[in-house]
Amino acid sequence: MKTAVAYVRFSSAGQREESIQAQKRAIDAYCIQNNIKLIKTYEDHAKSATTDNRPQFLKLIKESRYKEYDYVIVHKLDRFARNRYDSASYKLKLKKNGKQLLSVLENIDGSPESIIMESVLEGMAEYYSANLSREVKKGIDENMRNYKFIGGNVPYGYDIVDGQYTINEQEAKGVQKIFEMYLLHYTYADIMKYLNTNGFRTKTGNKFANNSVIYSILKRRLYKGDYVKNLGKEREFIAENVIDPIIDSKTFEEVQEIMKVKQIRSSKKSDYDYLLSGIIYHKCEDGTIHKMIGSSGRGKGGRKYYYYKCKHCNTWERADRLEKQICEFLTDVIFYKNNIEQFIQATYQSINDFTEDNNEKEVLENKIKEITKEIDQYSKAIAKGLISDQIIEKVNSLEQQKQELKFNLSKISDKERVTLDEVREYFYVNKTNLFKDRKHQKKVIQTLIKKIVASNTQVNVELSTLKACSLTTFSGRVLKTSNEHLFIYISDNEFVIKAS
């Protein structure tokens, strides 16, 4: 047996109180005649047909989404809604919820006549929807002409008061700090760390944890006072200097210029290959050592410069100068004609003096597996477009660790196959590659050098293949080099480069 709910409405406008009872009796008789079980009746008393004045009607519509029955029965369609638009709209809602509207006095029971009526109702609903959309757009356009908030998420740094953008003083300080730190070339991670540490929170009350939040703030013209809607789309609307600004135009434009240069996109690699990426560190004035990352900017004349920047103290080193020093170190010390043979002999001795240890071999193999797995995870993130300075830096660091571990593993597993001639070939191939393109230069540097630590007065270089102190002939004295501008000596098992 089919089941149904009924809706009855009594209006005080000329109707007798007993009218609602008459509606119920007619519906009961209709159900008996058509073998339908009535399970519930919704009643609105002394209410008009206006939707928002009919709480039981709205409850019926809401419950139709999950209540199990087949029909909604009314005495007459005008009981359902006097407004044709409302009638069409709510009938379609019932239809989407799997319920059919029936009228005791009108035939909408699936007959040919009811199909025509249903088409009319659906056509009216479509017209109503299109007309409503047009009216909504008119309202939105009017709000845009008055520079009002038109919906969506309220932008960080502002509150909405009577539809107008009003500066939130506390959040505005956060916005200003974001722009200030970015101009000083802090990373998104650095900026978020500062905001969270100093009590700033997002609009939802959470800590800053997503690079995209900082990125969107830096790109939003609203903060310099521009009202921008539908940028690059149909109905684009732009009005400059009409909102109370949080950031001055000069600062905003400077940030945009830096973003153009620094931004890493998944579809485009950096146009500069940093030779020391992953192995360059900085010794700050407080004595701590921190990693340096590649960065770039433009001079007053528009020329582009590349740097290595300390993540801790924000010290900058020109990339070309620092890389030149390292290449000169390799050329004038490691590959210098009077020195190279001693490096070859020391490396060969270091490899053959290495005692094989199965436990250490297993540890190295496990570490390589762990790092490979971690690199794969980052690679998947990059493939999905999740790319940032931090991710690139981390991958480079992991690749360097993996390379070093594999080299150490090779010394354990294959030491019996390494001959003096092979070591000599290894050095001379690298010497040749150092004078090729940047790709080969980077490979040589990353293969031979484990770590570089730059400070205000000197650069310390730790080799991957051997310990500096094993070169006893060099210990405690200045090396002869072909470059008169560099003094190089051994200190604490590292080579130290100092300008003359």
Coordinates of C-alpha atoms in Angstrom, one line a residue:
M1 CA 0.0 0.0 0.0
K2 CA 1.2 3.5 -0.9
T3 CA 1.7 5.9 2.0
A4 CA 1.2 9.7 2.1
V5 CA 1.3 12.8 4.3
A6 CA -1.3 15.6 4.1
Y7 CA -1.0 19.3 4.2
V8 CA -3.9 21.5 5.2
R9 CA -4.0 25.3 5.8
F10 CA -6.6 27.5 7.3
S11 CA -6.6 31.2 6.6
S12 CA -8.6 33.7 8.5
A13 CA -9.4 35.7 5.4
G14 CA -13.1 34.9 5.0
Q15 CA -12.8 31.2 5.9
R16 CA -14.6 29.4 8.7
E17 CA -12.6 27.6 11.4
E18 CA -14.3 24.3 10.3
S19 CA -12.8 24.7 6.8
I20 CA -9.6 22.9 7.9
Q21 CA -11.7 20.0 9.1
A22 CA -13.4 19.8 5.8
Q23 CA -10.0 19.6 4.0
K24 CA -9.0 16.7 6.3
R25 CA -12.3 14.8 5.6
A26 CA -11.9 15.3 1.8
I27 CA -8.3 14.0 2.0
D28 CA -9.3 11.0 4.2
A29 CA -11.9 10.1 1.7
Y30 CA -9.4 10.5 -1.2
C31 CA -7.0 8.1 0.5
I32 CA -9.7 5.5 1.1
Q33 CA -10.8 5.7 -2.5
N34 CA -7.3 5.3 -3.8
N35 CA -6.0 2.8 -1.3
I36 CA -3.5 5.1 0.2
K37 CA -2.4 5.0 3.9
L38 CA -2.2 8.5 5.5
I39 CA 0.6 8.5 8.1
K40 CA 0.8 12.2 9.1
T41 CA -0.9 15.6 8.6
Y42 CA 0.8 19.0 8.6
E43 CA -1.4 21.9 9.6
D44 CA -0.8 25.7 9.4
H45 CA -3.5 27.7 11.2
A46 CA -4.5 31.3 10.4
K47 CA -1.4 31.8 8.2
S48 CA -1.2 33.3 4.7
A49 CA 0.2 31.3 1.8
T50 CA 3.5 33.2 2.0
T51 CA 6.2 30.6 2.5
D52 CA 8.0 32.1 5.4
N53 CA 4.7 32.3 7.3
R54 CA 4.0 28.6 7.1
P55 CA 6.3 26.7 9.6
Q56 CA 4.5 23.4 9.1
F57 CA 4.8 23.6 5.4
L58 CA 8.5 24.3 5.6
K59 CA 8.8 21.4 8.0
L60 CA 7.0 19.1 5.5
I61 CA 9.5 20.1 2.7
K62 CA 12.5 19.6 5.0
E63 CA 11.3 16.2 6.2
S64 CA 10.5 15.0 2.7
R65 CA 14.2 14.5 2.3
Y66 CA 14.4 11.6 4.7
K67 CA 10.8 10.5 5.6
E68 CA 9.6 7.4 4.0
Y69 CA 6.3 7.9 2.1
D70 CA 5.1 8.3 -1.5
Y71 CA 2.7 11.2 -1.7
V72 CA 2.0 14.7 -0.4
I73 CA -1.8 15.3 -0.6
V74 CA -3.6 18.7 -0.5
H75 CA -7.2 19.5 -0.9
K76 CA -6.6 22.0 -3.6
L77 CA -3.4 23.3 -5.2
D78 CA -3.9 26.8 -3.8
R79 CA -3.5 25.2 -0.4
F80 CA 0.0 24.2 -1.4
A81 CA 0.9 27.7 -2.6
R82 CA -1.0 30.6 -4.0
N83 CA 2.1 31.9 -5.8
R84 CA 2.7 30.0 -9.0
Y85 CA 6.5 30.3 -8.6
D86 CA 6.4 28.9 -5.1
S87 CA 4.2 26.1 -6.3
A88 CA 6.5 25.1 -9.1
S89 CA 9.6 25.4 -7.0
Y90 CA 8.4 23.3 -4.1
K91 CA 6.8 20.7 -6.3
L92 CA 10.2 20.2 -7.9
K93 CA 11.8 19.9 -4.5
L94 CA 9.3 17.2 -3.6
K95 CA 10.0 15.4 -6.9
K96 CA 13.8 15.5 -6.2
N97 CA 13.1 13.9 -2.8
G98 CA 11.1 11.1 -4.4
K99 CA 7.6 12.4 -3.4
Q100 CA 4.6 13.1 -5.7
L101 CA 2.2 15.9 -5.1
L102 CA -1.5 15.0 -5.3
S103 CA -4.6 17.2 -5.2
V104 CA -8.1 16.0 -4.2
L105 CA -9.8 18.5 -6.6
E106 CA -7.2 18.7 -9.4
N107 CA -6.0 15.8 -11.5
I108 CA -2.1 15.6 -11.3
D109 CA -2.0 11.8 -10.9
G110 CA 0.1 10.8 -13.9
S111 CA -2.6 11.1 -16.5
P112 CA -2.0 12.9 -19.9
E113 CA -3.6 16.0 -18.5
S114 CA -1.3 15.9 -15.4
I115 CA 1.7 15.6 -17.7
I116 CA 0.8 18.9 -19.4
M117 CA 0.2 20.5 -16.0
E118 CA 3.6 19.2 -14.7
S119 CA 5.3 20.6 -17.8
V120 CA 3.7 24.0 -17.1
L121 CA 4.8 23.8 -13.5
E122 CA 8.4 22.9 -14.4
G123 CA 8.5 25.6 -17.0
M124 CA 7.3 28.1 -14.5
A125 CA 10.1 26.9 -12.1
E126 CA 12.7 27.3 -14.8
Y127 CA 11.4 30.8 -15.6
Y128 CA 11.4 31.6 -11.9
S129 CA 15.0 30.4 -11.5
A130 CA 16.2 32.4 -14.5
N131 CA 14.4 35.5 -13.4
L132 CA 15.7 35.1 -9.9
S133 CA 19.3 34.7 -11.2
R134 CA 18.8 37.9 -13.2
E135 CA 17.5 39.8 -10.2
V136 CA 20.4 38.5 -8.0
K137 CA 22.9 39.6 -10.6
K138 CA 21.3 43.0 -10.6
G139 CA 21.6 43.2 -6.8
I140 CA 25.3 42.1 -7.0
D141 CA 26.1 44.6 -9.7
E142 CA 24.5 47.3 -7.6
N143 CA 26.5 46.3 -4.5
M144 CA 29.7 46.3 -6.6
R145 CA 29.0 49.8 -7.9
N146 CA 28.8 50.8 -4.2
Y147 CA 32.0 48.8 -3.4
K148 CA 30.1 46.5 -1.0
F149 CA 30.9 43.0 0.2
I150 CA 29.0 40.6 -2.1
G151 CA 29.5 37.3 -0.2
G152 CA 32.0 34.6 0.3
N153 CA 34.8 34.5 2.9
V154 CA 35.5 37.8 4.6
P155 CA 39.1 38.7 3.7
Y156 CA 41.7 38.6 6.5
G157 CA 42.4 42.2 7.8
Y158 CA 38.8 43.4 7.3
D159 CA 35.4 43.1 9.0
I160 CA 32.1 43.7 7.2
V161 CA 30.0 46.4 8.7
D162 CA 26.7 47.3 7.0
G163 CA 28.0 45.6 3.9
Q164 CA 31.2 47.8 3.8
Y165 CA 34.8 46.7 4.2
T166 CA 36.1 48.0 7.6
I167 CA 39.7 47.5 8.8
N168 CA 40.2 45.0 11.6
E169 CA 43.1 46.7 13.4
Q170 CA 44.6 43.5 14.9
E171 CA 44.4 41.5 11.7
A172 CA 45.7 44.5 9.7
K173 CA 48.9 44.4 11.8
G174 CA 49.3 40.7 10.7
V175 CA 48.8 41.7 7.0
Q176 CA 51.4 44.5 7.3
K177 CA 53.8 42.1 8.9
I178 CA 53.3 39.6 6.1
F179 CA 54.2 42.2 3.5
E180 CA 57.1 43.5 5.5
M181 CA 58.7 40.1 6.0
Y182 CA 58.2 39.1 2.4
L183 CA 60.0 42.2 1.3
L184 CA 62.9 41.1 3.5
H185 CA 62.8 37.7 1.6
Y186 CA 61.5 35.6 4.5
T187 CA 59.9 32.3 3.3
Y188 CA 56.3 31.5 3.8
A189 CA 57.3 29.2 6.6
D190 CA 59.2 31.9 8.4
I191 CA 56.2 34.3 8.1
M192 CA 53.7 31.8 9.4
K193 CA 56.0 30.9 12.3
Y194 CA 56.2 34.6 13.3
L195 CA 52.5 35.1 13.1
N196 CA 51.7 32.0 15.1
T197 CA 54.3 32.7 17.7
N198 CA 53.0 36.3 18.2
G199 CA 49.4 35.3 18.6
F200 CA 48.0 36.0 15.2
R201 CA 45.2 33.7 14.0
T202 CA 43.2 33.2 10.8
K203 CA 39.6 34.3 10.4
T204 CA 38.5 30.9 11.7
G205 CA 40.7 31.1 14.8
N206 CA 43.3 28.6 13.6
K207 CA 47.0 28.9 13.3
F208 CA 48.5 29.8 10.0
A209 CA 49.6 26.5 8.4
N210 CA 49.1 26.8 4.6
N211 CA 51.4 28.6 2.2
S212 CA 48.4 29.4 0.0
V213 CA 46.9 31.7 2.7
I214 CA 50.0 33.8 2.7
Y215 CA 50.2 33.8 -1.0
S216 CA 46.6 34.9 -1.5
I217 CA 47.1 37.8 1.0
L218 CA 50.3 39.0 -0.9
K219 CA 48.4 38.9 -4.2
R220 CA 45.2 40.6 -3.1
R221 CA 44.8 44.1 -4.4
L222 CA 42.2 44.8 -1.8
Y223 CA 45.0 45.6 0.7
K224 CA 46.1 48.6 -1.3
G225 CA 42.6 49.9 -1.6
D226 CA 41.4 48.4 -4.9
Y227 CA 37.9 46.8 -5.2
V228 CA 38.3 43.9 -7.7
K229 CA 35.7 41.4 -8.6
N230 CA 35.5 38.8 -11.4
L231 CA 39.0 39.6 -12.5
G232 CA 39.6 38.2 -16.0
K233 CA 36.0 36.9 -16.3
E234 CA 32.7 38.1 -17.6
R235 CA 31.3 41.1 -15.6
E236 CA 34.8 42.1 -14.5
F237 CA 34.7 45.1 -12.1
I238 CA 37.7 47.1 -10.9
A239 CA 37.7 50.3 -8.9
E240 CA 41.0 51.6 -7.6
N241 CA 41.6 53.4 -4.3
V242 CA 38.0 53.0 -3.0
I243 CA 38.6 50.8 0.0
D244 CA 40.5 51.9 3.2
P245 CA 44.0 50.4 2.5
I246 CA 46.1 48.4 4.8
I247 CA 49.2 48.5 2.6
D248 CA 50.5 51.4 0.6
S249 CA 50.7 51.0 -3.2
K250 CA 54.5 51.2 -3.3
T251 CA 54.9 48.3 -0.9
F252 CA 52.3 46.2 -2.7
E253 CA 53.9 46.7 -6.1
E254 CA 57.4 45.9 -4.7
V255 CA 56.1 42.6 -3.3
Q256 CA 54.5 41.8 -6.7
E257 CA 57.8 42.4 -8.4
I258 CA 59.6 40.1 -6.0
M259 CA 56.9 37.4 -6.4
K260 CA 57.3 37.4 -10.2
V261 CA 61.0 36.7 -9.7
K262 CA 60.9 34.2 -6.8
Q263 CA 57.8 32.3 -7.4
I264 CA 58.4 28.6 -8.2
R265 CA 55.8 27.1 -10.5
S266 CA 55.2 23.4 -11.0
S267 CA 55.3 23.9 -14.8
K268 CA 58.5 25.9 -14.9
K269 CA 61.8 25.3 -13.3
S270 CA 64.1 28.1 -12.0
D271 CA 66.1 29.8 -14.7
Y272 CA 69.2 29.6 -12.4
D273 CA 70.9 26.3 -11.3
Y274 CA 72.3 26.9 -7.8
L275 CA 75.5 24.9 -7.8
L276 CA 75.7 24.8 -4.0
S277 CA 72.1 23.9 -3.3
G278 CA 71.7 21.6 -0.3
I279 CA 75.4 21.8 0.9
I280 CA 75.8 25.5 1.7
Y281 CA 75.4 26.8 5.2
H282 CA 76.0 30.1 7.1
K283 CA 77.7 30.6 10.4
C284 CA 75.8 33.5 12.0
E285 CA 77.2 36.1 14.4
D286 CA 75.6 34.2 17.3
G287 CA 77.7 31.2 16.4
T288 CA 74.9 29.0 15.2
I289 CA 75.0 27.4 11.7
H290 CA 72.0 27.4 9.4
K291 CA 71.2 26.3 5.9
M292 CA 71.2 28.8 3.1
I293 CA 68.7 28.7 0.3
G294 CA 68.8 30.1 -3.3
S295 CA 66.9 33.3 -3.9
S296 CA 66.9 36.2 -6.4
G297 CA 66.0 39.8 -6.9
R298 CA 66.5 42.7 -9.2
G299 CA 68.7 45.7 -8.9
K300 CA 67.7 49.3 -9.5
G301 CA 68.6 49.0 -13.2
G302 CA 66.4 45.9 -13.5
R303 CA 69.3 43.5 -13.6
K304 CA 68.6 40.1 -12.0
Y305 CA 70.8 38.9 -9.2
Y306 CA 71.0 35.5 -7.6
Y307 CA 71.9 34.9 -3.9
Y308 CA 72.2 32.4 -1.2
K309 CA 70.2 33.6 1.8
C310 CA 70.6 32.4 5.5
K311 CA 67.3 31.2 6.8
H312 CA 68.2 32.4 10.3
C313 CA 69.8 35.8 10.1
N314 CA 68.8 36.8 6.6
T315 CA 72.4 37.3 5.5
W316 CA 72.9 37.3 1.7
E317 CA 75.8 36.1 -0.3
R318 CA 76.0 36.7 -4.1
A319 CA 75.7 33.3 -5.7
D320 CA 78.1 34.0 -8.6
R321 CA 80.9 35.1 -6.2
L322 CA 80.5 32.2 -3.7
E323 CA 80.3 29.6 -6.5
K324 CA 83.3 31.1 -8.1
Q325 CA 85.3 30.7 -4.9
I326 CA 84.3 27.1 -4.6
C327 CA 85.2 26.4 -8.3
E328 CA 88.5 28.1 -7.7
F329 CA 89.1 26.0 -4.6
L330 CA 88.6 22.8 -6.6
T331 CA 90.7 24.1 -9.5
D332 CA 93.5 25.6 -7.5
V333 CA 93.7 23.1 -4.6
I334 CA 92.1 19.7 -5.4
F335 CA 92.9 19.7 -9.2
Y336 CA 96.1 21.8 -9.0
K337 CA 98.9 19.9 -10.8
N338 CA 101.2 19.9 -7.7
N339 CA 98.3 18.7 -5.4
I340 CA 96.1 16.4 -7.3
E341 CA 98.3 13.3 -7.0
Q342 CA 98.4 13.6 -3.2
F343 CA 94.6 13.8 -3.1
I344 CA 94.3 10.7 -5.3
Q345 CA 96.7 8.8 -3.0
A346 CA 94.9 10.0 0.1
T347 CA 91.5 9.0 -1.3
Y348 CA 92.7 5.6 -2.4
Q349 CA 94.2 5.0 1.1
S350 CA 91.0 6.2 2.8
I351 CA 88.9 3.7 0.7
N352 CA 91.2 0.8 1.3
D353 CA 91.7 1.5 5.0
F354 CA 87.9 1.3 5.4
T355 CA 87.0 -1.9 7.4
E356 CA 83.9 -3.7 6.2
D357 CA 81.2 -4.0 8.8
N358 CA 78.1 -5.9 8.0
N359 CA 76.1 -4.1 10.6
E360 CA 77.1 -0.8 9.2
K361 CA 76.3 -1.9 5.7
E362 CA 72.8 -2.9 6.8
V363 CA 72.3 0.5 8.6
L364 CA 73.4 2.3 5.4
E365 CA 71.1 0.3 3.2
N366 CA 68.1 0.9 5.5
K367 CA 68.9 4.7 5.6
I368 CA 69.0 4.7 1.8
K369 CA 65.6 3.0 1.6
E370 CA 64.1 5.5 4.1
I371 CA 65.5 8.5 2.2
T372 CA 64.3 7.1 -1.2
K373 CA 60.8 6.6 0.2
E374 CA 60.8 10.2 1.6
I375 CA 62.0 11.5 -1.8
D376 CA 59.2 9.6 -3.5
Q377 CA 56.6 11.2 -1.2
Y378 CA 57.9 14.7 -2.0
S379 CA 58.0 13.8 -5.7
K380 CA 54.3 12.8 -5.6
A381 CA 53.5 16.1 -3.8
I382 CA 55.4 18.1 -6.5
A383 CA 53.5 16.1 -9.2
K384 CA 50.2 17.3 -7.7
G385 CA 51.4 20.9 -7.9
L386 CA 52.4 21.3 -4.2
I387 CA 55.7 23.0 -4.7
S388 CA 57.6 25.5 -2.6
D389 CA 61.1 26.7 -1.7
Q390 CA 61.0 24.4 1.3
I391 CA 60.0 21.3 -0.7
I392 CA 62.7 21.9 -3.4
E393 CA 65.3 22.5 -0.7
K394 CA 64.3 19.4 1.2
V395 CA 64.5 17.2 -1.9
N396 CA 67.9 18.5 -2.8
S397 CA 69.1 17.8 0.8
L398 CA 67.7 14.3 0.7
E399 CA 69.3 13.6 -2.7
Q400 CA 72.7 14.8 -1.3
Q401 CA 72.3 12.5 1.8
K402 CA 71.4 9.6 -0.4
Q403 CA 74.4 10.2 -2.7
E404 CA 76.7 10.3 0.3
L405 CA 75.2 7.2 1.8
K406 CA 75.5 5.3 -1.5
F407 CA 79.1 6.4 -1.8
N408 CA 79.9 5.1 1.8
L409 CA 78.0 1.9 1.0
S410 CA 80.1 1.4 -2.2
K411 CA 83.3 1.7 -0.1
I412 CA 82.0 -1.1 2.1
S413 CA 80.6 -3.4 -0.6
D414 CA 83.0 -2.8 -3.5
K415 CA 86.3 -1.7 -1.9
E416 CA 88.2 -4.7 -3.3
R417 CA 87.3 -3.5 -6.8
V418 CA 88.6 0.0 -6.4
T419 CA 92.1 0.4 -7.8
L420 CA 94.4 3.4 -7.7
D421 CA 93.9 3.9 -11.5
E422 CA 90.1 4.0 -10.9
V423 CA 90.5 6.7 -8.2
R424 CA 92.9 8.6 -10.5
E425 CA 90.4 8.4 -13.4
Y426 CA 87.6 9.6 -11.0
F427 CA 89.6 12.7 -10.1
Y428 CA 90.6 13.6 -13.7
V429 CA 87.1 13.1 -15.1
N430 CA 85.8 15.5 -12.4
K431 CA 88.6 17.9 -13.2
T432 CA 87.5 17.9 -16.9
N433 CA 83.8 18.3 -16.0
L434 CA 84.4 21.3 -13.8
F435 CA 85.2 23.3 -17.0
K436 CA 82.0 22.2 -18.8
D437 CA 78.5 23.6 -18.4
R438 CA 76.8 24.4 -15.1
K439 CA 75.1 21.0 -15.0
H440 CA 78.5 19.2 -14.9
Q441 CA 80.0 21.8 -12.5
K442 CA 77.2 21.1 -10.1
K443 CA 77.7 17.4 -10.3
V444 CA 81.4 17.8 -9.5
I445 CA 80.8 20.1 -6.6
Q446 CA 78.0 18.0 -5.1
T447 CA 80.1 14.8 -5.5
L448 CA 83.4 16.0 -4.0
I449 CA 82.1 18.4 -1.3
K450 CA 80.0 17.3 1.6
K451 CA 79.4 20.7 3.3
I452 CA 80.3 24.4 2.9
V453 CA 80.0 26.8 5.8
A454 CA 80.3 30.5 4.9
S455 CA 80.8 33.3 7.5
N456 CA 81.7 37.0 7.4
T457 CA 85.5 36.2 7.2
Q458 CA 86.0 32.8 5.6
V459 CA 84.5 29.8 3.9
N460 CA 85.0 26.3 5.3
V461 CA 84.9 23.3 3.0
E462 CA 84.4 19.7 4.1
L463 CA 85.1 17.0 1.4
S464 CA 83.0 13.9 0.9
T465 CA 85.7 11.5 -0.2
L466 CA 88.3 12.0 2.5
K467 CA 89.2 13.8 5.8
A468 CA 91.3 16.9 5.3
C469 CA 93.5 16.0 8.3
S470 CA 94.6 12.8 6.5
L471 CA 96.5 15.1 4.1
T472 CA 99.3 15.4 6.7
T473 CA 101.6 17.3 4.2
F474 CA 99.1 20.1 4.0
S475 CA 98.2 20.3 7.8
G476 CA 98.9 23.6 9.4
R477 CA 100.3 25.5 6.5
V478 CA 99.1 27.5 3.6
L479 CA 98.6 25.7 0.3
K480 CA 100.2 26.9 -2.9
T481 CA 97.5 27.9 -5.3
S482 CA 97.3 29.4 -8.8
N483 CA 95.0 32.1 -7.5
E484 CA 96.8 34.9 -5.6
H485 CA 93.6 36.1 -4.0
L486 CA 92.9 33.0 -1.9
F487 CA 94.7 31.6 1.1
I488 CA 93.7 28.0 1.9
Y489 CA 94.7 26.0 4.9
I490 CA 93.5 23.1 7.0
S491 CA 91.7 23.7 10.3
D492 CA 89.5 21.3 12.4
N493 CA 89.5 18.7 9.5
E494 CA 88.2 21.3 7.0
F495 CA 89.7 23.4 4.3
V496 CA 89.5 27.1 5.0
I497 CA 89.2 29.7 2.2
K498 CA 90.1 33.3 3.1
A499 CA 90.5 36.2 0.9
S500 CA 93.9 37.8 0.8

